Amino acid sequence: MSPHAVTYQLPRIKLTAELKEFAVTSNAFLPEHSPLKQLPDSYYEPWELIIQHLPALIRYFDIRRAVDTLPVLSTERLRSEAEWRRAYSILAFLTHAYVWGGEKPAQVLPPQITVPFLAVSKHLELPPVLSYAAANLWNFSCSGDDFTDLEHLDTLHTFTGTESEKWFLLISVAMEARAGTIIPKMMEALEAVKTRDYDVIISALEQLKSCIDSVGVLLERMYEKCDPMTFYYKIRPFLAGSKNMEAAGLPKGVFYNEGDGKGEWRHLRGGSNGQSSLIQFFDVVLGVEHITSGNNTEKAGERSYHDIVKDYMPGPHRRFLTHVARKGSIRELASQTPSSPAQERLQAAFTAATEALTVFRNKHIQIVTRYIILPARSGSKDGPQNLASSSSKKNGEELTGTGGTTLVPFLKQSRDETSEAGRLE
């Protein structure tokens, strides 16, 4: 510890209250308990019936007929936040099933989905699309208390009913849960920057490195039960949004029809792990700065992709990242010329943590190569018009991600920006 440091211990009760304010739980950005499996009010049975049979309705190209026969349900009977979240997840899945569940994408979303989806999205401060929150954070069940245990996790909804899709979604759930304990530790470390309590900061950084390493191990378990060709052709097309999807059949995006002549065209990003508040939390506490907008047409003053996708996070989580960014800078402290062994240890711990995050992003690129780039190169343009058929035969530099980015260049730049943050010269 620095001889000038003041011993500081952030009170646990204060920290807990601080995190609760931003809907951060002991499972990080996942709920404290498993999401609802069913809306309790029978009024919403029409939604529940369709979502329970979603894979079959998609398989037999019957999803649009089923949605078109729905009544326009009100959201006024939703009570708890858990109910609002379930409604959001259901309507997000129905939206993407409707848009992508045919030989050609549907460019108009009917009022049966649009009207309640806009209301639910407004309540949760999210866009009306299949975000990471809808597909991952609020779309699982656990037969135990440990959300990191993949053997006890299951999805609530999938598009295909395949083991590959379940595994793909649940890997992210386990990764999120694994970081539950590191968030309070890093909050303590940020407070300790003010008092130069090097022991607290170094310990937190060492634990952060270990956490990122273990999250990376979970990511690599993707290979165990998720088949690349099934993912590319059967699963990934349903994750796509309506932004930058001209080649996939949505030249103007999707028109959200509210009925009575009301509605608007929307260009929204699809579900992507880039919308994970956890990965951005790692970036914020390590001082990683991202500048790319996620496409090849960046303009001066344009928001970075990492900033844009905060709009796709639940409101409290988005505000939490802003709150954390204002706490102080571990990187700034680590960048100072060391004048003591403690400062040298701080630099080493900081560099090790950023290297771990760089390695994690390399693992992500390897996943993308195996599950997207290689299938795209060997694939066929036959079949329904969607993200898979429009990406066939493209090279890695041209592929569009479900979040609307130029996939490979964006991921490589994000990795390089992470590596750069670890250089303290």
Coordinates of C-alpha atoms in Angstrom, one line a residue, residues 48-363:
E48 CA -48.1 -18.3 -24.7
L49 CA -49.7 -20.8 -27.1
I50 CA -47.8 -19.5 -30.1
I51 CA -44.4 -19.2 -28.3
Q52 CA -44.8 -22.8 -27.0
H53 CA -45.1 -24.1 -30.5
L54 CA -42.8 -21.6 -32.2
P55 CA -40.3 -24.1 -33.8
A56 CA -43.2 -26.1 -35.4
L57 CA -44.9 -23.0 -36.6
I58 CA -41.7 -21.8 -38.2
R59 CA -40.9 -25.2 -39.7
Y60 CA -44.2 -25.5 -41.5
F61 CA -44.2 -21.8 -42.5
D62 CA -47.4 -21.2 -40.4
I63 CA -46.0 -18.6 -38.0
R64 CA -47.4 -15.6 -39.9
R65 CA -50.9 -17.0 -40.1
A66 CA -50.8 -17.7 -36.4
V67 CA -49.7 -14.2 -35.6
D68 CA -52.2 -12.6 -37.9
T69 CA -55.1 -14.3 -36.1
L70 CA -54.0 -13.0 -32.7
P71 CA -56.0 -10.3 -30.9
V72 CA -54.2 -7.0 -30.1
L73 CA -53.6 -7.5 -26.4
S74 CA -53.1 -4.7 -23.9
T75 CA -50.1 -4.5 -21.6
E76 CA -52.1 -3.0 -18.8
R77 CA -52.4 -6.4 -17.1
L78 CA -48.7 -6.9 -16.7
R79 CA -47.7 -6.4 -13.1
S80 CA -44.2 -7.2 -12.0
E81 CA -40.9 -6.5 -13.8
A82 CA -40.5 -10.2 -14.4
E83 CA -43.8 -10.2 -16.3
W84 CA -42.8 -7.2 -18.4
R85 CA -39.5 -8.9 -19.2
R86 CA -41.3 -12.1 -20.2
A87 CA -43.7 -10.2 -22.4
Y88 CA -40.7 -8.5 -24.1
S89 CA -38.9 -11.8 -24.7
I90 CA -42.1 -13.4 -26.2
L91 CA -42.9 -10.5 -28.5
A92 CA -39.2 -10.2 -29.6
F93 CA -39.2 -13.9 -30.6
L94 CA -42.5 -13.5 -32.4
T95 CA -41.2 -10.4 -34.2
H96 CA -38.2 -12.2 -35.6
A97 CA -40.1 -15.3 -36.4
Y98 CA -42.7 -13.3 -38.3
V99 CA -40.1 -11.3 -40.2
W100 CA -37.7 -14.2 -41.1
G101 CA -40.1 -17.2 -41.0
G102 CA -41.0 -17.4 -44.7
E103 CA -39.5 -17.8 -48.1
K104 CA -38.9 -14.1 -48.1
P105 CA -38.7 -11.7 -45.2
A106 CA -41.9 -9.9 -44.1
Q107 CA -41.3 -6.1 -44.4
V108 CA -44.4 -5.2 -42.4
L109 CA -45.0 -6.2 -38.8
P110 CA -48.7 -6.4 -37.9
P111 CA -50.4 -4.5 -35.1
Q112 CA -50.9 -7.7 -33.1
I113 CA -47.2 -7.6 -32.3
T114 CA -46.3 -3.9 -32.9
V115 CA -48.8 -2.4 -30.5
P116 CA -47.9 -4.4 -27.4
F117 CA -44.2 -4.6 -28.3
L118 CA -43.8 -0.9 -28.5
A119 CA -45.5 -0.5 -25.1
V120 CA -43.4 -3.2 -23.4
S121 CA -40.2 -1.8 -25.0
K122 CA -40.9 1.7 -23.7
H123 CA -41.5 0.4 -20.2
L124 CA -38.1 -1.5 -20.2
E125 CA -36.3 1.2 -22.1
L126 CA -35.3 -1.1 -24.9
P127 CA -35.9 -1.1 -28.7
P128 CA -38.6 -3.3 -30.1
V129 CA -36.3 -6.0 -31.5
L130 CA -34.7 -9.3 -30.4
S131 CA -32.0 -7.8 -28.3
Y132 CA -29.5 -9.7 -26.2
A133 CA -31.7 -9.1 -23.2
A134 CA -34.7 -10.8 -24.9
A135 CA -32.7 -13.8 -26.3
N136 CA -30.3 -14.4 -23.4
L137 CA -30.7 -12.4 -20.1
W138 CA -34.4 -13.2 -19.8
N139 CA -34.7 -16.4 -21.7
F140 CA -33.6 -19.2 -19.5
S141 CA -34.5 -21.5 -16.6
C142 CA -32.3 -23.1 -14.0
S143 CA -33.0 -26.3 -12.0
G144 CA -30.6 -25.1 -9.3
D145 CA -29.1 -21.9 -7.9
D146 CA -25.9 -21.8 -10.0
F147 CA -26.5 -20.1 -13.3
T148 CA -23.0 -21.0 -14.4
D149 CA -23.8 -24.7 -14.5
L150 CA -24.7 -25.4 -18.1
E151 CA -26.0 -28.9 -17.2
H152 CA -28.8 -27.3 -15.1
L153 CA -29.7 -24.5 -17.6
D154 CA -32.4 -24.6 -20.2
T155 CA -33.9 -22.1 -22.6
L156 CA -37.4 -20.9 -22.4
H157 CA -37.8 -20.2 -26.2
T158 CA -35.9 -21.0 -29.4
F159 CA -36.7 -20.6 -33.0
T160 CA -35.5 -24.1 -34.1
G161 CA -36.0 -26.3 -31.1
T162 CA -32.4 -27.7 -31.7
E163 CA -29.8 -28.5 -29.1
S164 CA -27.4 -26.2 -31.1
E165 CA -29.6 -23.2 -30.5
K166 CA -30.2 -23.9 -26.8
W167 CA -26.5 -24.4 -26.3
F168 CA -25.6 -21.2 -28.2
L169 CA -28.0 -19.1 -26.0
L170 CA -27.1 -20.8 -22.7
I171 CA -23.3 -20.3 -23.1
S172 CA -23.9 -16.6 -22.8
V173 CA -26.1 -17.0 -19.7
A174 CA -23.4 -19.0 -18.0
M175 CA -20.8 -16.4 -19.0
E176 CA -22.8 -13.6 -17.6
A177 CA -23.4 -15.4 -14.3
R178 CA -19.7 -16.2 -13.9
A179 CA -19.0 -12.5 -13.5
G180 CA -21.4 -12.0 -10.6
T181 CA -18.7 -11.7 -8.0
I182 CA -16.3 -9.5 -10.0
I183 CA -18.6 -6.5 -10.3
P184 CA -18.6 -5.6 -6.6
K185 CA -14.8 -6.2 -6.5
M186 CA -14.2 -3.8 -9.4
M187 CA -16.5 -1.2 -7.9
E188 CA -14.3 -1.4 -4.7
A189 CA -11.2 -1.1 -6.9
L190 CA -12.6 2.1 -8.5
E191 CA -13.3 3.6 -5.2
A192 CA -9.8 2.6 -4.0
V193 CA -8.2 4.6 -6.9
K194 CA -9.2 7.8 -5.0
T195 CA -7.1 6.7 -2.0
R196 CA -4.3 5.0 -3.9
D197 CA -5.0 1.7 -2.0
Y198 CA -2.9 -0.4 -4.3
D199 CA -3.6 -3.7 -2.5
V200 CA -7.3 -3.5 -3.1
I201 CA -6.9 -2.5 -6.8
I202 CA -4.2 -5.2 -7.5
S203 CA -6.3 -7.9 -5.8
A204 CA -9.4 -6.8 -7.9
L205 CA -7.4 -6.8 -11.1
E206 CA -6.0 -10.3 -10.4
Q207 CA -9.5 -11.5 -9.8
L208 CA -10.7 -9.8 -12.9
K209 CA -8.1 -11.6 -15.0
S210 CA -9.2 -14.9 -13.5
C211 CA -12.8 -14.0 -14.2
I212 CA -12.2 -13.1 -17.9
D213 CA -10.1 -16.3 -18.3
S214 CA -13.0 -18.5 -16.9
V215 CA -15.5 -16.6 -19.1
G216 CA -13.3 -17.5 -22.1
V217 CA -13.3 -21.1 -21.1
L218 CA -17.1 -21.1 -21.1
L219 CA -17.1 -19.4 -24.5
E220 CA -14.9 -22.2 -25.9
R221 CA -17.5 -24.8 -24.7
M222 CA -19.6 -23.5 -27.6
Y223 CA -17.9 -26.2 -29.7
E224 CA -19.3 -29.0 -27.6
K225 CA -23.0 -28.9 -28.6
C226 CA -23.5 -26.2 -31.2
D227 CA -23.1 -27.4 -34.8
P228 CA -21.6 -24.7 -37.1
M229 CA -23.8 -25.5 -40.1
T230 CA -27.0 -25.6 -38.0
F231 CA -26.1 -22.3 -36.5
Y232 CA -25.3 -20.6 -39.7
Y233 CA -28.3 -21.8 -41.8
K234 CA -31.0 -22.5 -39.2
I235 CA -30.3 -20.2 -36.2
R236 CA -28.4 -17.1 -37.2
P237 CA -30.9 -15.8 -39.8
F238 CA -33.5 -15.4 -37.1
L239 CA -31.2 -13.3 -35.0
A240 CA -30.8 -10.6 -37.7
G241 CA -32.4 -7.2 -37.2
S242 CA -33.5 -4.8 -39.9
K243 CA -30.4 -2.6 -40.1
N244 CA -28.1 -3.0 -43.0
M245 CA -30.1 -6.0 -44.2
E246 CA -30.9 -4.7 -47.7
A247 CA -29.2 -7.8 -49.3
A248 CA -31.1 -10.1 -47.0
G249 CA -34.5 -8.7 -48.3
L250 CA -35.2 -5.7 -46.1
P251 CA -34.3 -2.7 -48.3
K252 CA -36.3 -0.2 -46.1
G253 CA -36.1 -2.0 -42.8
V254 CA -39.3 -3.2 -41.2
F255 CA -42.5 -1.2 -41.0
Y256 CA -44.0 -1.4 -37.5
N257 CA -47.8 -1.2 -38.3
E258 CA -49.7 0.3 -35.4
G259 CA -53.1 0.1 -37.2
D260 CA -55.4 3.0 -38.2
G261 CA -52.9 4.3 -40.6
K262 CA -50.1 4.7 -38.0
G263 CA -46.7 3.2 -38.0
E264 CA -43.1 3.8 -39.1
W265 CA -40.2 2.1 -40.8
R266 CA -37.5 1.1 -38.4
H267 CA -33.9 0.0 -38.9
L268 CA -32.9 -1.9 -35.8
R269 CA -29.9 -4.0 -34.9
G270 CA -30.5 -7.7 -34.2
G271 CA -29.3 -9.7 -31.2
S272 CA -25.6 -9.7 -30.6
N273 CA -23.2 -10.4 -27.8
G274 CA -21.9 -6.9 -28.4
Q275 CA -25.0 -5.8 -26.5
S276 CA -23.8 -7.5 -23.4
S277 CA -23.3 -5.1 -20.5
L278 CA -20.8 -7.4 -19.0
I279 CA -18.2 -7.2 -21.8
Q280 CA -18.6 -3.4 -21.8
F281 CA -18.2 -3.4 -18.1
F282 CA -14.8 -5.1 -18.6
D283 CA -13.9 -2.4 -21.1
V284 CA -15.0 0.5 -18.9
V285 CA -13.0 -0.6 -15.8
L286 CA -9.9 -1.3 -17.9
G287 CA -10.2 2.0 -19.8
V288 CA -10.6 0.4 -23.2
E289 CA -11.7 2.9 -25.8
H290 CA -13.5 1.9 -28.9
I291 CA -14.0 4.2 -31.9
T292 CA -15.3 2.2 -34.7
S293 CA -19.0 2.6 -35.8
G294 CA -19.1 -1.0 -36.9
N295 CA -19.1 -0.4 -40.6
N296 CA -16.8 0.7 -43.3
T297 CA -18.3 4.2 -43.7
E298 CA -17.3 5.9 -40.5
K299 CA -17.9 9.7 -40.4
A300 CA -16.4 12.3 -38.2
G301 CA -18.4 12.7 -35.0
E302 CA -20.2 9.4 -35.5
R303 CA -21.0 7.4 -32.4
S304 CA -19.0 4.3 -31.9
Y305 CA -20.7 0.9 -32.2
H306 CA -20.0 0.2 -28.5
D307 CA -21.8 3.4 -27.6
I308 CA -24.7 2.8 -30.0
V309 CA -25.4 -0.7 -28.6
K310 CA -25.9 0.7 -25.2
D311 CA -29.3 1.7 -26.5
Y312 CA -30.0 -2.0 -26.8
M313 CA -29.3 -2.7 -23.1
P314 CA -32.0 -2.5 -20.4
G315 CA -32.1 1.1 -19.2
P316 CA -30.7 0.5 -15.7
H317 CA -27.7 -1.4 -17.1
R318 CA -27.0 1.3 -19.6
R319 CA -27.0 3.9 -16.8
F320 CA -24.8 1.6 -14.7
L321 CA -22.1 1.7 -17.3
T322 CA -22.3 5.5 -17.4
H323 CA -22.1 5.5 -13.6
V324 CA -19.0 3.2 -13.6
A325 CA -17.2 5.4 -16.2
R326 CA -17.5 8.3 -13.9
K327 CA -16.0 6.5 -10.9
G328 CA -12.3 7.0 -11.8
S329 CA -9.6 5.5 -14.0
I330 CA -7.6 2.5 -13.0
R331 CA -5.7 2.8 -16.3
E332 CA -4.7 6.4 -15.5
L333 CA -3.3 5.4 -12.2
A334 CA -1.5 2.4 -13.7
S335 CA 0.0 4.6 -16.4
Q336 CA 1.9 6.7 -13.9
T337 CA 5.7 6.2 -13.8
P338 CA 6.1 3.7 -11.0
S339 CA 8.1 4.8 -7.9
S340 CA 7.3 1.9 -5.6
P341 CA 7.0 -1.9 -5.8
A342 CA 3.2 -1.5 -5.3
Q343 CA 2.9 0.6 -8.4
E344 CA 5.0 -1.9 -10.4
R345 CA 2.7 -4.7 -9.2
L346 CA -0.3 -2.5 -10.2
Q347 CA 1.0 -2.1 -13.7
A348 CA 1.7 -5.8 -14.1
A349 CA -1.8 -6.7 -12.8
F350 CA -3.4 -4.2 -15.1
T351 CA -1.5 -5.4 -18.2
A352 CA -2.3 -9.0 -17.4
A353 CA -6.1 -8.2 -17.2
T354 CA -6.1 -6.3 -20.5
E355 CA -4.1 -9.2 -22.1
A356 CA -6.8 -11.6 -20.8
L357 CA -9.5 -9.5 -22.4
T358 CA -7.5 -9.4 -25.7
V359 CA -7.3 -13.2 -25.6
F360 CA -11.0 -13.4 -24.9
R361 CA -11.7 -11.3 -28.0
N362 CA -9.4 -13.6 -30.0
K363 CA -11.4 -16.5 -28.9

